[in-house]
Short mmCIF file of C-alpha atoms and ligand atoms in Angstrom, two decimals:
data_model
loop_
_atom_site.label_atom_id
_atom_site.label_comp_id
_atom_site.label_asym_id
_atom_site.label_seq_id
_atom_site.Cartn_x
_atom_site.Cartn_y
_atom_site.Cartn_z
CA MET E 1 105.64 84.49 134.79
CA VAL E 2 105.26 85.03 131.05
CA LYS E 3 104.48 88.67 130.23
CA LYS E 4 101.98 89.21 127.46
CA ILE E 5 102.84 92.05 125.14
CA LEU E 6 100.36 93.35 122.59
CA VAL E 7 101.58 95.52 119.73
CA LEU E 8 99.03 97.74 118.04
CA LEU E 9 100.78 98.43 114.75
CA GLY E 10 99.79 101.46 112.70
CA SER E 11 102.38 101.35 109.91
CA PRO E 12 101.77 99.83 106.47
CA HIS E 13 105.53 99.25 106.06
CA LYS E 14 106.95 95.98 107.36
CA GLN E 15 110.50 97.32 107.09
CA GLY E 16 109.80 100.97 107.73
CA TYR E 17 110.84 103.43 110.41
CA THR E 18 108.10 102.46 112.85
CA MET E 19 108.99 98.78 112.59
CA ARG E 20 112.65 99.57 113.24
CA MET E 21 111.63 101.41 116.42
CA LEU E 22 109.43 98.53 117.52
CA GLU E 23 112.14 95.91 116.97
CA TYR E 24 114.70 97.95 118.90
CA PHE E 25 112.26 98.62 121.76
CA LEU E 26 111.46 94.90 122.07
CA GLN E 27 115.20 94.18 122.25
CA CYS E 28 115.57 96.75 125.05
CA LEU E 29 112.77 95.37 127.22
CA PRO E 30 114.16 93.53 130.24
CA MET E 31 111.59 90.73 130.65
CA GLU E 32 112.89 87.44 129.31
CA GLU E 33 109.73 85.36 129.39
CA ARG E 34 107.37 87.10 127.04
CA GLN E 35 104.75 86.41 124.46
CA VAL E 36 104.38 89.06 121.76
CA GLU E 37 101.19 89.39 119.69
CA VAL E 38 100.98 91.93 116.88
CA PHE E 39 97.65 93.38 115.79
CA ASP E 40 98.46 94.78 112.35
CA THR E 41 95.79 97.42 111.67
CA TYR E 42 96.56 97.53 107.90
CA ARG E 43 95.99 93.77 107.64
CA GLU E 44 93.04 93.50 110.02
CA THR E 45 91.37 96.80 108.99
CA PRO E 46 88.66 97.00 111.65
CA ALA E 47 85.72 99.13 110.50
CA PRO E 48 85.38 102.68 111.78
CA CYS E 49 82.94 103.43 114.61
CA SER E 50 79.51 104.23 113.13
CA ALA E 51 78.22 105.89 116.32
CA CYS E 52 75.19 103.58 116.31
CA GLY E 53 74.89 103.75 120.11
CA TRP E 54 74.69 99.95 120.53
CA CYS E 55 77.54 99.85 123.07
CA ALA E 56 75.66 102.24 125.38
CA THR E 57 73.24 99.41 126.21
CA HIS E 58 75.14 96.21 125.26
CA GLU E 59 78.50 94.60 125.92
CA GLY E 60 80.97 94.97 123.01
CA CYS E 61 80.19 96.35 119.57
CA ALA E 62 77.42 95.84 117.00
CA ILE E 63 80.07 95.55 114.27
CA ARG E 64 81.37 91.97 114.25
CA ASP E 65 84.87 92.13 112.82
CA SER E 66 88.56 91.88 113.77
CA PHE E 67 88.09 94.28 116.69
CA SER E 68 86.67 91.35 118.73
CA GLN E 69 90.07 89.63 118.49
CA LEU E 70 91.80 92.86 119.51
CA ASP E 71 89.44 93.24 122.47
CA HIS E 72 90.39 89.75 123.64
CA LEU E 73 94.14 90.39 123.26
CA LEU E 74 93.84 93.76 124.99
CA ARG E 75 92.07 92.33 128.05
CA GLU E 76 94.81 89.68 128.39
CA CYS E 77 97.96 91.75 127.88
CA ASP E 78 100.34 93.15 130.53
CA LEU E 79 101.93 95.70 128.23
CA LEU E 80 100.40 97.49 125.23
CA ILE E 81 102.76 98.97 122.64
CA VAL E 82 101.17 101.40 120.19
CA ALA E 83 103.64 101.77 117.29
CA SER E 84 102.70 104.18 114.52
CA PRO E 85 103.82 106.75 112.00
CA ILE E 86 102.22 110.19 112.08
CA TYR E 87 99.74 110.89 109.29
CA ASN E 88 98.43 114.45 109.20
CA LEU E 89 99.22 115.04 112.87
CA SER E 90 97.39 111.88 113.93
CA PHE E 91 97.17 108.11 113.51
CA PRO E 92 96.90 106.52 110.05
CA ALA E 93 93.23 105.76 109.26
CA PRO E 94 93.16 102.04 110.20
CA LEU E 95 94.64 102.78 113.63
CA LYS E 96 92.41 105.83 114.11
CA ALA E 97 89.47 103.48 113.49
CA VAL E 98 90.70 101.32 116.37
CA VAL E 99 91.03 104.36 118.67
CA ASP E 100 87.45 105.36 117.81
CA ARG E 101 86.22 101.81 118.47
CA PHE E 102 87.63 102.21 122.03
CA GLN E 103 84.44 104.26 122.52
CA GLN E 104 82.78 101.00 123.61
CA TYR E 105 84.83 101.12 126.84
CA PHE E 106 83.78 104.74 127.46
CA GLU E 107 80.13 103.72 127.05
CA ALA E 108 80.62 100.66 129.23
CA ARG E 109 81.96 102.93 131.98
CA PHE E 110 79.62 105.89 131.72
CA SER E 111 76.39 104.53 130.19
CA ARG E 112 76.48 101.01 131.62
CA GLY E 113 78.25 101.77 134.90
CA LEU E 114 81.06 99.19 134.63
CA ARG E 115 83.98 100.10 136.94
CA PRO E 116 86.38 99.41 135.33
CA PRO E 117 85.19 98.22 131.90
CA ILE E 118 88.45 96.27 131.51
CA GLU E 119 89.37 94.35 134.64
CA LYS E 120 93.12 93.78 134.33
CA PRO E 121 95.39 96.84 134.53
CA ARG E 122 98.28 97.32 132.12
CA GLU E 123 101.01 99.73 131.14
CA ALA E 124 101.27 101.19 127.65
CA VAL E 125 103.84 103.03 125.56
CA LEU E 126 103.60 105.00 122.35
CA LEU E 127 106.31 104.69 119.68
CA VAL E 128 105.97 107.26 116.90
CA SER E 129 107.93 107.98 113.73
CA ALA E 130 107.47 111.30 111.97
CA GLY E 131 108.80 112.73 108.75
CA ALA E 132 109.03 116.28 110.10
CA PRO E 133 111.14 117.65 112.99
CA CYS E 134 107.99 118.67 114.82
CA VAL E 135 106.42 117.22 117.98
CA GLU E 136 102.91 118.62 117.48
CA GLY E 137 101.52 115.38 116.02
CA VAL E 138 103.21 113.30 118.72
CA GLU E 139 101.50 115.39 121.39
CA ILE E 140 98.12 115.04 119.68
CA MET E 141 98.47 111.25 119.43
CA GLU E 142 99.53 111.04 123.06
CA LYS E 143 96.51 113.13 124.09
CA GLN E 144 94.14 110.88 122.15
CA LEU E 145 95.54 107.77 123.82
CA ARG E 146 95.46 109.26 127.32
CA GLN E 147 91.79 110.10 126.83
CA SER E 148 90.88 106.59 125.60
CA PHE E 149 93.07 104.81 128.16
CA SER E 150 91.43 106.69 131.05
CA VAL E 151 88.53 104.21 130.92
CA MET E 152 90.61 101.18 129.85
CA ASN E 153 92.59 100.52 133.03
CA THR E 154 95.62 101.35 130.89
CA HIS E 155 98.39 103.71 131.95
CA LEU E 156 100.46 105.43 129.27
CA VAL E 157 103.95 105.33 130.78
CA GLY E 158 105.54 107.44 128.06
CA THR E 159 106.34 108.06 124.42
CA ALA E 160 109.43 107.66 122.26
CA ALA E 161 109.54 109.56 118.97
CA TRP E 162 111.79 109.30 115.92
CA LEU E 163 111.48 112.70 114.28
CA SER E 164 112.74 113.92 110.90
CA THR E 165 112.66 110.54 109.13
CA ASP E 166 112.22 112.51 105.86
CA GLN E 167 115.66 114.14 106.27
CA ARG E 168 118.88 112.53 105.12
CA GLU E 169 120.45 113.24 108.51
CA ASN E 170 117.64 111.68 110.47
CA GLY E 171 117.78 111.22 114.21
CA TRP E 172 118.01 107.44 114.68
CA GLU E 173 120.63 107.75 117.45
CA LYS E 174 118.37 110.15 119.37
CA ALA E 175 115.40 107.84 118.84
CA LYS E 176 117.42 104.87 120.13
CA SER E 177 118.22 106.74 123.35
CA ALA E 178 114.54 107.62 123.80
CA LEU E 179 113.56 103.96 123.28
CA GLU E 180 116.19 102.78 125.78
CA ARG E 181 114.95 105.28 128.40
CA LEU E 182 111.33 104.29 127.83
CA SER E 183 112.12 100.57 128.20
CA LEU E 184 113.57 101.30 131.65
CA ALA E 185 110.33 102.97 132.74
CA ILE E 186 108.29 99.79 132.19
CA SER E 187 107.58 97.80 135.32
CA ALA E 188 105.49 95.00 133.77
C1 FMN O 1 99.64 110.27 104.29
C2 FMN O 1 100.85 110.70 105.06
C3 FMN O 1 100.74 111.75 105.97
C4 FMN O 1 101.86 112.14 106.72
N1 FMN O 1 101.73 113.17 107.63
C5 FMN O 1 102.79 113.52 108.39
C6 FMN O 1 102.65 114.56 109.38
O1 FMN O 1 101.60 115.15 109.59
N2 FMN O 1 103.75 114.88 110.12
C7 FMN O 1 104.96 114.24 109.96
O2 FMN O 1 105.90 114.57 110.67
N3 FMN O 1 105.10 113.26 109.02
C8 FMN O 1 104.05 112.88 108.25
N4 FMN O 1 104.19 111.85 107.34
C9 FMN O 1 105.48 111.14 107.23
C10 FMN O 1 105.53 109.84 108.05
O3 FMN O 1 105.04 110.00 109.36
C11 FMN O 1 106.97 109.30 108.13
O4 FMN O 1 107.48 109.12 106.84
C12 FMN O 1 107.07 108.01 108.94
O5 FMN O 1 108.38 107.89 109.44
C13 FMN O 1 106.74 106.77 108.12
O6 FMN O 1 106.85 105.61 108.93
P1 FMN O 1 106.84 104.13 108.31
O7 FMN O 1 108.19 103.90 107.65
O8 FMN O 1 106.63 103.22 109.47
O9 FMN O 1 105.72 104.07 107.35
C14 FMN O 1 103.10 111.47 106.57
C15 FMN O 1 103.18 110.39 105.65
C16 FMN O 1 102.09 110.01 104.90
C17 FMN O 1 102.21 108.84 103.92
#
């Protein structure tokens, strides 16, 4: 069966460090029959959550924009890949907007009683590139995703990080090993 892979891309650079990680990870994945969709947050720029409360009483979101397309792709996919650089210990703003818009699934679960708000289960991975040799931001991003995914029928299998991209001697070989290990942990 064809496996549907959705990439949630947080980098503005089409040939940057994050993209290199993503391309290598896709090469490592074992499934042969696959369909890959990329939701490029810098191109689609979904609006930030305005905390209007609409999703506490209605399906979806009051803001009608590119998030509707993402919602559709998310519900369909077997594997979600979140690929992002670290900006100030977190996601770049367009991807952070997406994470905040996931609030509609929290409201669907806890205000509207939907169990689960997203029917089909999926696995997810986080691929992160970081200029500094420090894992603090990676841990914060992972924590944010685990919280959102807890009401999205989505299991974060693991994270691969490429640290120290700002250094001349950056750790691509280490990052490659992490990506290879993570690809083996996927069962989708
Ligand atoms: C606005 C901004 C904020 C950043 N903040 C951090 C940070 O908090 N920690 C870190 O390790 N790197 C930080 N970086 C560096 C990027 O995460 C790093 O260069 C990354 O590898 C870029 O990936 P890309 O080539 O996909 O854009 C920051 C870069 C920018 C532009």
